Short mmCIF file of C-alpha atoms in Angstrom, two decimals:
data_model
loop_
_atom_site.label_atom_id
_atom_site.label_comp_id
_atom_site.label_asym_id
_atom_site.label_seq_id
_atom_site.Cartn_x
_atom_site.Cartn_y
_atom_site.Cartn_z
CA MET A 17 0.01 -0.04 -0.01
CA LYS A 18 1.36 3.47 -0.95
CA LEU A 19 1.47 6.01 1.58
CA ALA A 20 1.42 9.50 0.36
CA ALA A 21 0.70 12.66 2.26
CA VAL A 22 1.09 15.88 0.17
CA ALA A 23 1.51 19.36 1.23
CA LEU A 24 2.07 22.07 -1.34
CA VAL A 25 2.93 25.58 -0.07
CA VAL A 26 3.48 28.64 -1.99
CA CYS A 27 4.77 31.44 0.11
CA LEU A 28 5.69 34.94 -0.69
CA LEU A 29 8.60 36.27 1.40
CA GLY A 30 8.89 39.86 0.57
CA SER A 31 8.65 39.92 -3.19
CA LEU A 32 10.63 36.71 -3.77
CA PRO A 33 8.40 33.52 -4.29
CA ILE A 34 9.39 30.30 -2.62
CA LEU A 35 7.90 27.04 -3.74
CA ALA A 36 8.01 24.09 -1.32
CA LEU A 37 6.82 20.52 -1.95
CA GLY A 38 6.78 18.22 1.08
CA LEU A 39 5.90 14.57 0.88
CA VAL A 40 5.96 11.39 2.95
CA ILE A 41 6.12 8.27 0.88
CA GLN A 42 6.74 4.43 1.26
CA VAL A 43 9.18 2.93 -1.14
CA GLU A 44 8.54 -0.72 -1.46
CA PRO A 45 11.34 -3.30 -1.63
CA LYS A 46 12.87 -3.88 -5.13
CA THR A 47 11.44 -0.67 -6.45
CA SER A 48 12.28 3.08 -6.93
CA GLU A 49 10.07 6.19 -6.74
CA CYS A 50 10.76 9.38 -8.58
CA PHE A 51 9.22 12.83 -8.23
CA TYR A 52 9.40 15.71 -10.65
CA GLN A 53 9.43 19.38 -10.17
CA LYS A 54 9.61 22.16 -12.84
CA ILE A 55 12.39 24.58 -11.91
CA THR A 56 13.64 27.65 -13.74
CA ALA A 57 17.22 28.42 -14.44
CA SER A 58 19.06 30.40 -11.66
CA SER A 59 16.76 29.14 -9.01
CA LYS A 60 18.24 27.91 -5.79
CA VAL A 61 17.22 24.42 -4.89
CA ALA A 62 17.36 22.69 -1.46
CA PHE A 63 16.43 18.94 -1.38
CA GLU A 64 16.03 17.57 2.15
CA TYR A 65 15.32 13.89 2.83
CA ARG A 66 15.19 11.34 5.59
CA VAL A 67 14.26 7.65 6.06
CA THR A 68 12.13 7.52 9.04
CA ARG A 69 11.34 3.79 9.09
CA GLY A 70 12.48 0.66 7.45
CA GLY A 71 15.45 -1.70 7.96
CA LEU A 72 18.86 0.14 8.24
CA LEU A 73 17.27 3.42 7.35
CA ASP A 74 19.20 3.54 4.07
CA ILE A 75 18.08 4.60 0.65
CA ASN A 76 19.68 5.45 -2.66
CA ILE A 77 19.24 9.09 -3.72
CA LYS A 78 19.59 10.46 -7.25
CA VAL A 79 18.84 13.99 -8.50
CA THR A 80 18.80 14.61 -12.23
CA ALA A 81 18.66 17.73 -14.28
CA PRO A 82 16.27 18.09 -17.39
CA SER A 83 19.26 17.36 -19.64
CA GLY A 84 19.76 13.96 -17.91
CA ARG A 85 22.96 15.07 -16.07
CA VAL A 86 23.17 13.53 -12.62
CA LEU A 87 23.53 16.38 -10.05
CA HIS A 88 23.74 14.10 -6.97
CA GLN A 89 23.75 10.40 -6.36
CA GLU A 90 24.52 8.38 -3.12
CA LEU A 91 23.53 5.58 -0.84
CA HIS A 92 22.59 7.39 2.40
CA PHE A 93 22.37 5.75 5.81
CA PHE A 94 20.41 7.79 8.35
CA ARG A 95 21.36 7.73 12.10
CA GLY A 96 19.05 9.24 14.72
CA ALA A 97 17.75 12.70 13.55
CA ASP A 98 20.22 12.71 10.61
CA GLU A 99 18.72 14.39 7.50
CA GLY A 100 20.25 14.42 4.08
CA VAL A 101 20.48 17.74 2.30
CA THR A 102 21.36 18.44 -1.30
CA LYS A 103 21.67 21.96 -2.43
CA PHE A 104 22.28 23.33 -5.99
CA ASP A 105 21.75 26.31 -8.27
CA ALA A 106 19.51 25.18 -11.22
CA GLU A 107 21.41 25.78 -14.46
CA GLU A 108 18.68 24.69 -16.76
CA ASP A 109 14.97 25.45 -17.24
CA GLY A 110 12.89 22.32 -17.05
CA VAL A 111 11.76 19.24 -14.97
CA TYR A 112 14.28 17.99 -12.38
CA SER A 113 13.81 14.44 -11.02
CA PHE A 114 14.28 13.42 -7.33
CA CYS A 115 14.51 9.62 -7.01
CA PHE A 116 14.52 7.20 -4.10
CA ASP A 117 15.81 3.72 -4.99
CA ASN A 118 15.15 0.66 -2.70
CA GLU A 119 16.25 -1.91 -5.09
CA MET A 120 18.81 -3.27 -2.65
CA SER A 121 16.13 -4.22 -0.15
CA ARG A 122 14.64 -7.77 -0.43
CA TRP A 123 11.83 -7.43 2.11
CA THR A 124 11.81 -4.04 3.79
CA ALA A 125 9.89 -1.03 2.59
CA LYS A 126 11.26 2.45 3.52
CA VAL A 127 9.28 5.41 4.72
CA VAL A 128 10.82 8.55 3.29
CA ASP A 129 10.12 12.15 4.35
CA PHE A 130 11.38 14.75 1.96
CA ASP A 131 11.13 18.46 0.83
CA VAL A 132 12.04 20.08 -2.34
CA ILE A 133 12.34 23.84 -2.05
CA SER A 134 13.11 26.22 -4.88
CA SER A 135 13.57 30.08 -4.83
CA ASP A 136 15.26 32.96 -6.25
CA LYS A 137 16.94 33.31 -2.77
CA THR A 138 20.17 31.30 -2.04
CA ALA A 139 19.93 27.71 -0.96
CA GLU A 140 21.64 28.75 2.42
CA ASP A 141 18.93 31.45 2.99
CA ILE A 142 16.17 28.84 2.33
CA LEU A 143 17.55 26.35 4.74
CA SER A 144 18.22 28.90 7.50
CA GLY A 145 14.86 30.60 7.17
CA GLY A 146 16.55 33.79 6.09
CA LYS A 147 18.45 34.04 9.37
CA LYS A 148 22.23 34.43 9.15
#
């Protein structure tokens, strides 16, 4: 059974728009799940993710640009309140993919909580809430 809770929030902070997409999903064993977001060139993007339940709390992460260029790929193990964060400046207009791969698991599904935040602000400003 797929678990999906969706929260889509569009905020205006001053005159700069911030788009945030937050999801909680269950990635079944021997599968991968990808999510897509249209992002404009020169936007700052912060991708935060965490496995909250399932086996060793591990998942393969892959972020791909519209051209197919892989921006980030790793097998991430989460410990305690550990959270994975990938930040980048979008160099291309188009649809970016954010994938979670649980192909290595034989029996254990993984519950993943993640956010994709894009803005004209810097990725550091986005993650710090504008506080420096």
